[in-house]
PDB file of C-alpha atoms and ligand atoms in Angstrom:
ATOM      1  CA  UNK A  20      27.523  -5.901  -1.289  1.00  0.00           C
ATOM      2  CA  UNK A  21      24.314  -7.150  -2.436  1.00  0.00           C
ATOM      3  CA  UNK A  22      21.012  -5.157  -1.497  1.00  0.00           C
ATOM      4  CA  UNK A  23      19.413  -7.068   1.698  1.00  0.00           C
ATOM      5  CA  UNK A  24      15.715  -8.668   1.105  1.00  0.00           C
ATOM      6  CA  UNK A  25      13.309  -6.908   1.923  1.00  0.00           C
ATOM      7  CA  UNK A  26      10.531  -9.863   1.813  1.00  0.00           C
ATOM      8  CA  UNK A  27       6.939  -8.831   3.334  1.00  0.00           C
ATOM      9  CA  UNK A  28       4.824 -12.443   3.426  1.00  0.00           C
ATOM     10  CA  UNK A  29       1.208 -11.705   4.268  1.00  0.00           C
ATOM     11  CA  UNK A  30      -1.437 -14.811   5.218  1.00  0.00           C
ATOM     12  CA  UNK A  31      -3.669 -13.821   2.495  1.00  0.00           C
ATOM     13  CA  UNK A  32      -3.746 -12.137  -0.654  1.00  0.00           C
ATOM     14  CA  UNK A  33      -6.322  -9.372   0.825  1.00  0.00           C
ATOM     15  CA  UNK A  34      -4.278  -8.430   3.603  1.00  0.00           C
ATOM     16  CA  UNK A  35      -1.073  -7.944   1.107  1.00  0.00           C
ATOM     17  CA  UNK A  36      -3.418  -5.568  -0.687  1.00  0.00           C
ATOM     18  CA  UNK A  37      -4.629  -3.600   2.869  1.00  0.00           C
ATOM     19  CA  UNK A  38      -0.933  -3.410   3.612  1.00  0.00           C
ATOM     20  CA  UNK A  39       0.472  -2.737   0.379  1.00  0.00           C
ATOM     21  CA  UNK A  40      -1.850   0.049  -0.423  1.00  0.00           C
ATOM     22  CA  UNK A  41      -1.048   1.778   3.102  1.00  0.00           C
ATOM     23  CA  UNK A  42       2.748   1.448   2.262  1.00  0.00           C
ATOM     24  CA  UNK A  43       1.807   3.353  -1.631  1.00  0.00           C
ATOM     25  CA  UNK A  44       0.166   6.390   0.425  1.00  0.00           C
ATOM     26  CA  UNK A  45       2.468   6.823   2.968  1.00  0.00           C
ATOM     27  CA  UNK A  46       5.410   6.572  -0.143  1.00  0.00           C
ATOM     28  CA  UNK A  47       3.497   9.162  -2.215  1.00  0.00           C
ATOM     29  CA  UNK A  48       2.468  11.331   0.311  1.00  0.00           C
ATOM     30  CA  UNK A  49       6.523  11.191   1.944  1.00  0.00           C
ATOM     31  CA  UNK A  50       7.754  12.018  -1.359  1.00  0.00           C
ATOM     32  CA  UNK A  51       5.064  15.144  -2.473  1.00  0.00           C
ATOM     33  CA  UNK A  52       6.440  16.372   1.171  1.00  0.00           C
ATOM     34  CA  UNK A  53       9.116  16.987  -1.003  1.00  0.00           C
ATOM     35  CA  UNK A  54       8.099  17.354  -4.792  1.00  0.00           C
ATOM     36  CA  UNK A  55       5.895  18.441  -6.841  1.00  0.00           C
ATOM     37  CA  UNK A  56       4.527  15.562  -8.317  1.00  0.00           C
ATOM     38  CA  UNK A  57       5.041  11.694  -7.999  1.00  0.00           C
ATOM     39  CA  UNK A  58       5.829   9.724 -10.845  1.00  0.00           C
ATOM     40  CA  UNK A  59       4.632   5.931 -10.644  1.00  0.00           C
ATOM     41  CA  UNK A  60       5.035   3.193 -12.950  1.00  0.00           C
ATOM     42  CA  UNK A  61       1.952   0.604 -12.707  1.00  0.00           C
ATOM     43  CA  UNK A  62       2.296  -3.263 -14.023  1.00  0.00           C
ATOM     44  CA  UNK A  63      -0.598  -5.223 -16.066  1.00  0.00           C
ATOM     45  CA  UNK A  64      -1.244  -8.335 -15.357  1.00  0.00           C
ATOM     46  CA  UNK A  65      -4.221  -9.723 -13.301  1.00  0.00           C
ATOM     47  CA  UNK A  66      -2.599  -9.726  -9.518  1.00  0.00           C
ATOM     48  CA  UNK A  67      -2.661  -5.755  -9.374  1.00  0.00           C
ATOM     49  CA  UNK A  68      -6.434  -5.859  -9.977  1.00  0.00           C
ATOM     50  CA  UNK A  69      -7.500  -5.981  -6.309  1.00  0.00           C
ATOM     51  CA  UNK A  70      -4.914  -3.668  -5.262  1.00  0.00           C
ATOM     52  CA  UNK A  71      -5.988  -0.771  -8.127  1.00  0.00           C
ATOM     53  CA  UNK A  72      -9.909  -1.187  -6.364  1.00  0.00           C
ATOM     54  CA  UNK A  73      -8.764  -1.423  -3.240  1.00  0.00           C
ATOM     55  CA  UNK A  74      -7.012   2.104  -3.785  1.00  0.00           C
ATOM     56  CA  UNK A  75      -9.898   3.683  -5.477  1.00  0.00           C
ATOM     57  CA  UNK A  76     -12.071   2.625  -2.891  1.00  0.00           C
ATOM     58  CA  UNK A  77     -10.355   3.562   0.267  1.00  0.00           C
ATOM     59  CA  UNK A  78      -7.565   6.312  -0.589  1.00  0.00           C
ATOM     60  CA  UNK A  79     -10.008   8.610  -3.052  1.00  0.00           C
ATOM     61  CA  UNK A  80      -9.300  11.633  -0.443  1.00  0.00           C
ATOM     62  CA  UNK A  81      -6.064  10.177   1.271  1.00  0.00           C
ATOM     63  CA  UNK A  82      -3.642  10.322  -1.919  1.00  0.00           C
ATOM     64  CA  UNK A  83      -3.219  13.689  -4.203  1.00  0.00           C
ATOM     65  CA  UNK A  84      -4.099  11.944  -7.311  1.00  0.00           C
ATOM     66  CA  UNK A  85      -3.980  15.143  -9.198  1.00  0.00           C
ATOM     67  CA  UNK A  86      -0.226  15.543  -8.226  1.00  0.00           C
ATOM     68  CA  UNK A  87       0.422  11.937  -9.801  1.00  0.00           C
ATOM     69  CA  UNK A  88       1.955  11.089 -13.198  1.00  0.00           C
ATOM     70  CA  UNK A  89       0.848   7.735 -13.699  1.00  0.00           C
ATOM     71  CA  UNK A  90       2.935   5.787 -16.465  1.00  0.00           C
ATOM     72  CA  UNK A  91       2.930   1.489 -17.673  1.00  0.00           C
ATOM     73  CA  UNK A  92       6.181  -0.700 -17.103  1.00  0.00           C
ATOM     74  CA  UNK A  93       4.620  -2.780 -19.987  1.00  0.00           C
ATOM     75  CA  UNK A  94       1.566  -3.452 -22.619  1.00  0.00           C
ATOM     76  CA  UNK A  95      -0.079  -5.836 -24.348  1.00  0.00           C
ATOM     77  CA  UNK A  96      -0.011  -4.352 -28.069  1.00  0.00           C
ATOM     78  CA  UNK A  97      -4.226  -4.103 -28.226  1.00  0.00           C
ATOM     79  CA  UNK A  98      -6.297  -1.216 -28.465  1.00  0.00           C
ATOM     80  CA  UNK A  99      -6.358   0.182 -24.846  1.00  0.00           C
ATOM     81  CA  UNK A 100     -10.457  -0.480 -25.674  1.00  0.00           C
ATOM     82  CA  UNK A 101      -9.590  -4.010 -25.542  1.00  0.00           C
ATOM     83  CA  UNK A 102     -10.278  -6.117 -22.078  1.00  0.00           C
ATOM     84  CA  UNK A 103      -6.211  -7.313 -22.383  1.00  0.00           C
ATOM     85  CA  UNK A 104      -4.926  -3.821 -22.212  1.00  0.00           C
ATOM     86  CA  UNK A 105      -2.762  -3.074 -19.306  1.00  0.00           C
ATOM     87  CA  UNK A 106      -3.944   0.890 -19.363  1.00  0.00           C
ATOM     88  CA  UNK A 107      -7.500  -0.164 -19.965  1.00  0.00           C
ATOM     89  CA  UNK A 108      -7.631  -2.174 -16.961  1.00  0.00           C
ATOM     90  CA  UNK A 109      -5.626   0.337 -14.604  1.00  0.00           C
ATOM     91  CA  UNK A 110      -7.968   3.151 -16.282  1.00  0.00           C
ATOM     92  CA  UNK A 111     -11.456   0.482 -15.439  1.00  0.00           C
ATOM     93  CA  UNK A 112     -10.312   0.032 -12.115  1.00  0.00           C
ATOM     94  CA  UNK A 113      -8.117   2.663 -10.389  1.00  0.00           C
ATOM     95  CA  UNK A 114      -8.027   5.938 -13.474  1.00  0.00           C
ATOM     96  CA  UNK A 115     -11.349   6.738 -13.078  1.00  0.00           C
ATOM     97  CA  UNK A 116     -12.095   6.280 -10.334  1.00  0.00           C
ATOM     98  CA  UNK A 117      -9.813   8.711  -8.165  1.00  0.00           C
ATOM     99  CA  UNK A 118      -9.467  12.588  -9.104  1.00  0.00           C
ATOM    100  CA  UNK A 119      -6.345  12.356 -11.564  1.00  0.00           C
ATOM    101  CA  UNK A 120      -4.988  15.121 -13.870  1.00  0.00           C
ATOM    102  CA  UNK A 121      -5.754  12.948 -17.268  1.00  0.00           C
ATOM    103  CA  UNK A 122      -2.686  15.435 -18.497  1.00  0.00           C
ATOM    104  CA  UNK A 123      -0.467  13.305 -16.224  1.00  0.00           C
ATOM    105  CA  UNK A 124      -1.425   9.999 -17.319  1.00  0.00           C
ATOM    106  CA  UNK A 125       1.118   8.121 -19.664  1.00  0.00           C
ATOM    107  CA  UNK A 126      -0.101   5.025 -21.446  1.00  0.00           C
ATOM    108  CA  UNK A 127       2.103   3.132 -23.885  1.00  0.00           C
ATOM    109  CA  UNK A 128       0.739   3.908 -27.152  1.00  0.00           C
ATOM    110  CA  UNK A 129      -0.778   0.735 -29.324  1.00  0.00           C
ATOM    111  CA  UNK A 130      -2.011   2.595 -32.244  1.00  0.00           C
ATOM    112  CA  UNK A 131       1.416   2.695 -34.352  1.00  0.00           C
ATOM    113  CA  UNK A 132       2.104   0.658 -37.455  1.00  0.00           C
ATOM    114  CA  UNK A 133       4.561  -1.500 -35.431  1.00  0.00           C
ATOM    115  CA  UNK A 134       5.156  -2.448 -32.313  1.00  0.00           C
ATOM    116  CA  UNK A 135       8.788  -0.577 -32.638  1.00  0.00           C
ATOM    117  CA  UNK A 136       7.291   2.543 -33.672  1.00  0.00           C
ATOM    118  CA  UNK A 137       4.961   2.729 -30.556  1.00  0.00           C
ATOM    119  CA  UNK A 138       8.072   1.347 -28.237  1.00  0.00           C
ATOM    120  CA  UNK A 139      10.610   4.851 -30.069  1.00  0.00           C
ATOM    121  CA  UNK A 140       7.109   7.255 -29.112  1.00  0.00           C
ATOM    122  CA  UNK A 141       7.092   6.199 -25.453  1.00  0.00           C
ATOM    123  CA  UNK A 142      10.598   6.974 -25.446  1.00  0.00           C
ATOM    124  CA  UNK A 143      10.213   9.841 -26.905  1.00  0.00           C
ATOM    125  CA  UNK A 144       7.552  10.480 -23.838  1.00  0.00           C
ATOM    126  CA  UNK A 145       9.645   9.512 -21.225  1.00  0.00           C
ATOM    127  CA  UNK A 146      12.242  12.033 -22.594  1.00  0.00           C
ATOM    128  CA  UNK A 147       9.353  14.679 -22.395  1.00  0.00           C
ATOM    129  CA  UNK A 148       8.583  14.227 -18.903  1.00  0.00           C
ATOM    130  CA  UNK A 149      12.226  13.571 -17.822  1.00  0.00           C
ATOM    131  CA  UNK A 150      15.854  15.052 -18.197  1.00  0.00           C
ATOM    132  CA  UNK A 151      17.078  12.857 -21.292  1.00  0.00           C
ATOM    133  CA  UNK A 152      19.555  11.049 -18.787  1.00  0.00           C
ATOM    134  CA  UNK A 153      17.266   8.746 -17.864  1.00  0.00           C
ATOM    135  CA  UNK A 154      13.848   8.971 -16.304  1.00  0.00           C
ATOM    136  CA  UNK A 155      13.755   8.297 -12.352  1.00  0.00           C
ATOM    137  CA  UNK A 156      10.436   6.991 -11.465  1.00  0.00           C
ATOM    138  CA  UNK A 157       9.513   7.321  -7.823  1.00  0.00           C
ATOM    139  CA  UNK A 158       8.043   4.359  -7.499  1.00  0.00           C
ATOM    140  CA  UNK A 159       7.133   1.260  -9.673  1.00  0.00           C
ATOM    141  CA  UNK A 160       4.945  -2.036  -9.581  1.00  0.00           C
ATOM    142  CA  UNK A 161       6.082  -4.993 -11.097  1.00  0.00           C
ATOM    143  CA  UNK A 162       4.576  -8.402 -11.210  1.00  0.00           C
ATOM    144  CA  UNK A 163       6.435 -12.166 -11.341  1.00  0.00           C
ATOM    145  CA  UNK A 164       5.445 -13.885 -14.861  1.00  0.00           C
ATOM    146  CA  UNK A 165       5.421 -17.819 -14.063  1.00  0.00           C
ATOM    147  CA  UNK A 166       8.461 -17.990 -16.690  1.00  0.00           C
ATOM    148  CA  UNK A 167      10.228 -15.395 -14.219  1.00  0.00           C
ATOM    149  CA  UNK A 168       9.776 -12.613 -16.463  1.00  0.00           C
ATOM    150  CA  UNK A 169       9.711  -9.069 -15.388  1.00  0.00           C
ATOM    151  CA  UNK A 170       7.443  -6.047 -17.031  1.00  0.00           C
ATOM    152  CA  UNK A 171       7.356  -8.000 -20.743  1.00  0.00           C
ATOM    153  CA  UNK A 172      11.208  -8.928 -20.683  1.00  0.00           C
ATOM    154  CA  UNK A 173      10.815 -12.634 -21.712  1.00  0.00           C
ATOM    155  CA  UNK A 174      13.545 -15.481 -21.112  1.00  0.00           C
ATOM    156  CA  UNK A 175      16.336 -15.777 -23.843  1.00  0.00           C
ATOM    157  CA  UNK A 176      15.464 -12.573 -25.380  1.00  0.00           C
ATOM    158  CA  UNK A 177      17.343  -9.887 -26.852  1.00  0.00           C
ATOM    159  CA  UNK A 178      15.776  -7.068 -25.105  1.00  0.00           C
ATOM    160  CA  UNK A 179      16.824  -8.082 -21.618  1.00  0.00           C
ATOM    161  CA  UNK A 180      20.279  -7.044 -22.308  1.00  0.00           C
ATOM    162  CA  UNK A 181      19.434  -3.797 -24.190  1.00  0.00           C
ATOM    163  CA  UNK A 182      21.575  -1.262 -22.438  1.00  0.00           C
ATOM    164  CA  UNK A 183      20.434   1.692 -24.362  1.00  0.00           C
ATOM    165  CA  UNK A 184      17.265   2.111 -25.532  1.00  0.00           C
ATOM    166  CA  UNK A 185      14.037   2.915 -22.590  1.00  0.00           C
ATOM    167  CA  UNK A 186      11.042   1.298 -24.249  1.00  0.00           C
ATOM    168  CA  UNK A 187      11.370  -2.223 -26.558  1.00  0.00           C
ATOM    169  CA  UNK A 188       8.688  -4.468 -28.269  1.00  0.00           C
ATOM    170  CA  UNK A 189       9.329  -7.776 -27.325  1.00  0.00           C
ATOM    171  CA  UNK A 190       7.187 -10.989 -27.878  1.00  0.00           C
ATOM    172  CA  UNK A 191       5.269 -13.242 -25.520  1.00  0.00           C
ATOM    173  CA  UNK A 192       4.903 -16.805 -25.635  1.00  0.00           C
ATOM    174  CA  UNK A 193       1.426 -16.158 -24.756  1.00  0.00           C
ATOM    175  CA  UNK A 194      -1.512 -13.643 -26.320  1.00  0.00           C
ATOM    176  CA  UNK A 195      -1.300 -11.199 -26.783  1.00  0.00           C
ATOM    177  CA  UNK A 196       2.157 -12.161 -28.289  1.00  0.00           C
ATOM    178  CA  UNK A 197       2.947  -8.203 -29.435  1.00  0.00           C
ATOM    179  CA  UNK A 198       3.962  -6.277 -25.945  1.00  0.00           C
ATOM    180  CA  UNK A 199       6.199  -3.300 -25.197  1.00  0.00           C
ATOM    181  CA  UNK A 200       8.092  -3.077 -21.950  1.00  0.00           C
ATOM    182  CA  UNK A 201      10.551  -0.414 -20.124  1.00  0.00           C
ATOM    183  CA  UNK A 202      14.226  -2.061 -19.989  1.00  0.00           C
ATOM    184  CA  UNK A 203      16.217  -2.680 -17.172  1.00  0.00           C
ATOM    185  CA  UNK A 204      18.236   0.703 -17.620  1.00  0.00           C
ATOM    186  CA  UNK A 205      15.225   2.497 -16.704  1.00  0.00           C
ATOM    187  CA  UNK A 206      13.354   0.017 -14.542  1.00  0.00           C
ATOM    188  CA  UNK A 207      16.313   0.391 -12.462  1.00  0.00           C
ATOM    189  CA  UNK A 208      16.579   3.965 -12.081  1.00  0.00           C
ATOM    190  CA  UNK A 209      13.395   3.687 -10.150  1.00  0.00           C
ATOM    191  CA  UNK A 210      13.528   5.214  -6.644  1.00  0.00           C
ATOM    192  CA  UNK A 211      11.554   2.228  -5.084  1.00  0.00           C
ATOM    193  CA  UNK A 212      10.314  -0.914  -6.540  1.00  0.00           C
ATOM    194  CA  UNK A 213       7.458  -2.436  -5.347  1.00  0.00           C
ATOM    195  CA  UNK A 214       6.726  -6.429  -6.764  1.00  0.00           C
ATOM    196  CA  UNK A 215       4.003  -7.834  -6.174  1.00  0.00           C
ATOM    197  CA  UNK A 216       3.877 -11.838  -6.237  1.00  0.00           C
ATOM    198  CA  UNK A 217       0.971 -14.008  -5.154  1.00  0.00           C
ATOM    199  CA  UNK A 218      -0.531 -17.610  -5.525  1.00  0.00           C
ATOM    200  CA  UNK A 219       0.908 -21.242  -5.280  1.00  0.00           C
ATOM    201  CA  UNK A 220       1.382 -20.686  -9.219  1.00  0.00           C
ATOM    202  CA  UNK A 221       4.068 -18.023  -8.545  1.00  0.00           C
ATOM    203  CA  UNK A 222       6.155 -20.639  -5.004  1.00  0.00           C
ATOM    204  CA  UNK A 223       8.925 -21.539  -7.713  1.00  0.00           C
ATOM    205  CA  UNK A 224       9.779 -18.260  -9.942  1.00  0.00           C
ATOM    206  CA  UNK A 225       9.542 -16.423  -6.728  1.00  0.00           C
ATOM    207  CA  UNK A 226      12.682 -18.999  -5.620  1.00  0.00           C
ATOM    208  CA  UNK A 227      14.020 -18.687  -8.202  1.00  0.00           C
ATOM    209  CA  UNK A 228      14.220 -15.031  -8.650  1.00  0.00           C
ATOM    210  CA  UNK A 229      15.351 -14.992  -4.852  1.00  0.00           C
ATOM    211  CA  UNK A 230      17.815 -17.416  -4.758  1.00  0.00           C
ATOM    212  CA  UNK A 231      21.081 -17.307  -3.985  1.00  0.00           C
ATOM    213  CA  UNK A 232      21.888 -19.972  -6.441  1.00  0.00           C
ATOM    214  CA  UNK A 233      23.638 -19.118  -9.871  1.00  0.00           C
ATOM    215  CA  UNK A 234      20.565 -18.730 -11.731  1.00  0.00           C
ATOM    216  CA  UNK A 235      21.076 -16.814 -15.004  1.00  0.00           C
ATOM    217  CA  UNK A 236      18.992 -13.383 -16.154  1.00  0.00           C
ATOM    218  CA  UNK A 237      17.920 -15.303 -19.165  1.00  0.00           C
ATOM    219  CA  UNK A 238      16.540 -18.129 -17.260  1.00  0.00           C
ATOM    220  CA  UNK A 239      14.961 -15.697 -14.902  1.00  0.00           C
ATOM    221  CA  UNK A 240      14.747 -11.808 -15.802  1.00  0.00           C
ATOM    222  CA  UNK A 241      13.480 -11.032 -12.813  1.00  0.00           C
ATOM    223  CA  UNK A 242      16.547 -11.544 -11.160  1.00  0.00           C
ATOM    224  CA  UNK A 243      17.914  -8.410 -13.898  1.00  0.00           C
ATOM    225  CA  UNK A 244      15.680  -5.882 -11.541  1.00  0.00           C
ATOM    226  CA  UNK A 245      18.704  -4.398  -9.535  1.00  0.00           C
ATOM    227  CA  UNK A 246      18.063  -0.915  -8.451  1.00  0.00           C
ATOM    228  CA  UNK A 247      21.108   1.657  -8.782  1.00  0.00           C
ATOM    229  CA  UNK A 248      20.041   3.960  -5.982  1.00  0.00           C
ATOM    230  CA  UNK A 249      16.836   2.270  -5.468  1.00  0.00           C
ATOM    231  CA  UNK A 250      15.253  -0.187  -3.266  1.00  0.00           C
ATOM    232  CA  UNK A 251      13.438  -3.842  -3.724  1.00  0.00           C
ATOM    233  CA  UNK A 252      10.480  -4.710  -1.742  1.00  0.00           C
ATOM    234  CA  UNK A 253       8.787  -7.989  -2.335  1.00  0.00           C
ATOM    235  CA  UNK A 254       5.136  -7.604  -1.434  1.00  0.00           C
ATOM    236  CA  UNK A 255       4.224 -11.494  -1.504  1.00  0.00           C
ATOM    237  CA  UNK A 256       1.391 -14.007   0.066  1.00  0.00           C
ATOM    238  CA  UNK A 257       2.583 -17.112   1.697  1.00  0.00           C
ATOM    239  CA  UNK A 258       0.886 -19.122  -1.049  1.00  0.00           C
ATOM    240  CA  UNK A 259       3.973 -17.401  -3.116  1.00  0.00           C
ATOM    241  CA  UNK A 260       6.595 -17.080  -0.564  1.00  0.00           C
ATOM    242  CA  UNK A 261       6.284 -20.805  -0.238  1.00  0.00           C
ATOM    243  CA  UNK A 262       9.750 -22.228  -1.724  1.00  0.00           C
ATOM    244  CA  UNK A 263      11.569 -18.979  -0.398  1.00  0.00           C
ATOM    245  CA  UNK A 264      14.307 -20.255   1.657  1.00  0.00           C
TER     246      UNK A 264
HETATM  247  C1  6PG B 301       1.539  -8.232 -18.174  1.00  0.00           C
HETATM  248  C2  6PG B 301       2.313  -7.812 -16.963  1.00  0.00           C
HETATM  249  C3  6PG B 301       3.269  -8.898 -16.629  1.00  0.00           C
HETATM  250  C4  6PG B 301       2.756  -9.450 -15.327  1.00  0.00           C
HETATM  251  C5  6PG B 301       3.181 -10.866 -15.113  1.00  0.00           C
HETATM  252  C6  6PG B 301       2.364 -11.458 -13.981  1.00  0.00           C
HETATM  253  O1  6PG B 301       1.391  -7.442 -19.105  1.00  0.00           O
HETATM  254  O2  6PG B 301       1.064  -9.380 -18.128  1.00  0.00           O
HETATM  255  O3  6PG B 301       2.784  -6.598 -16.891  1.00  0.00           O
HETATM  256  O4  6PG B 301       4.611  -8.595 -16.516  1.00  0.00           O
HETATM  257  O5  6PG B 301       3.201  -8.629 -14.259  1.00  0.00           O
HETATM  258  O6  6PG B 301       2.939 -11.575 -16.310  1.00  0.00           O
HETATM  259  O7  6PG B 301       1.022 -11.479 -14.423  1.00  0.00           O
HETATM  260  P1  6PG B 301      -0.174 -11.864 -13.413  1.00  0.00           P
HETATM  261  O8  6PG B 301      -0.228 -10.781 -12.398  1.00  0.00           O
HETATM  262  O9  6PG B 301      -1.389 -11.894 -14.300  1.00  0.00           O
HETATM  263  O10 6PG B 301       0.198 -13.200 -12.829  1.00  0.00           O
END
């Protein structure tokens, strides 16, 4: 039996973010009821951008950054200096800005020879910071690419049906064309997924990444985030939620 949608559609983009970053505190501090520490995945991208401020500004004292182990469901492969990078951006605009524990913070590593070489030491991190079944993420954030992609798992490519390896380097059809993203075996071992999808540019892979249509995973990898335990909830605009029947 398929999971049911959970669909929030919000009026504006700002209210999604007031709303969304409510839902993130009360997750984290549910959870560190229970645990010791909360491990979230962030996404790159530009629609996370408010949210990340938003969080900084208003939940400094309300979330127990400290307890957090932040890590990236994808990168662009640039120095994390550069204004592309996915950790630079997060670390501008959320990192520091909020009392973290910089030994908790994960970022994929861009420094390597290759691409490959960076994607095997993130794995290797992941192992470190999980039981080498696979790593369970408490929560993660994942945006909607206008292809349908999902973290940096691009239409007809290889890596969206890699079963065994955590971390790949995969290409973009748009710069930076080097990334590295988690694969599905670990994106969906995550506890809770969280996507968020905004804008008139995202109406049609949002359908499509809903619908109940046969639509392939290599026409639309989104549609390849199924959590195993987990759960799906679509944090979208009505700008996005448009073409959602
Ligand atoms: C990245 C992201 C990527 C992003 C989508 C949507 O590195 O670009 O991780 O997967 O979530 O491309 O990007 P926007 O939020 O910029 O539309």
């Amino acid at each position: 039996m398929g999971q049911l949608l959970n669909l929030r559609v919000f009026d504006s983009f700002e209210s999604l973010v007031v709303n969304l970053s409510e839902a993130i505190s009360l997750q984290i501090n549910e959870v560190l009821s229970k645990k010791d520490h909360f491990s979230l995945v962030l996404t790159g991208g530009n629609t996370p951008r408010p949210l990340f401020k938003h969080l900084a500004q208003n939940y400094r004292d309300k979330i127990p950054w400290n307890k957090i182990h932040f890590f990236w469901c994808d990168e662009r492969y640039v120095l994390h200096s550069d204004p592309q990078s996915n950790y630079g951006m997060a670390k501008e605009l959320l990192l520091d800005n909020v009392p973290i524990n910089p030994a908790n913070i994960f970022p994929m590593p861009t420094s390597f020879a290759t691409p490959a070489e960076a994607a095997a030491e993130y794995e290797k991190t992941l192992k470190s910071q999980f039981d080498s079944s696979a790593p369970h993420f408490d929560l993660a954030l994942l945006g909607l690419g206008e292809d349908g992609h999902v973290a940096s798992l691009f239409p007809h490519q290889v890596t969206m049906s890699e079963k065994s390896r955590w971390v790949v380097a995969s290409i973009s059809s748009k710069e930076p064309l080097q990334r590295l993203s988690l694969t599905f075996p670990v994106i969906n071992r995550s506890e809770m997924i969280y996507f968020l999808v905004t804008g008139e540019n995202k109406a049609d892979p949002l359908r499509r990444a809903l619908s109940k249509e046969r639509i392939e995973i290599e026409d639309c990898p989104a549609r390849g985030v199924r959590p195993v335990d987990g759960e799906i909830v679509w944090w979208v605009d009505k700008k996005a939620a448009r073409l959602v029947e």
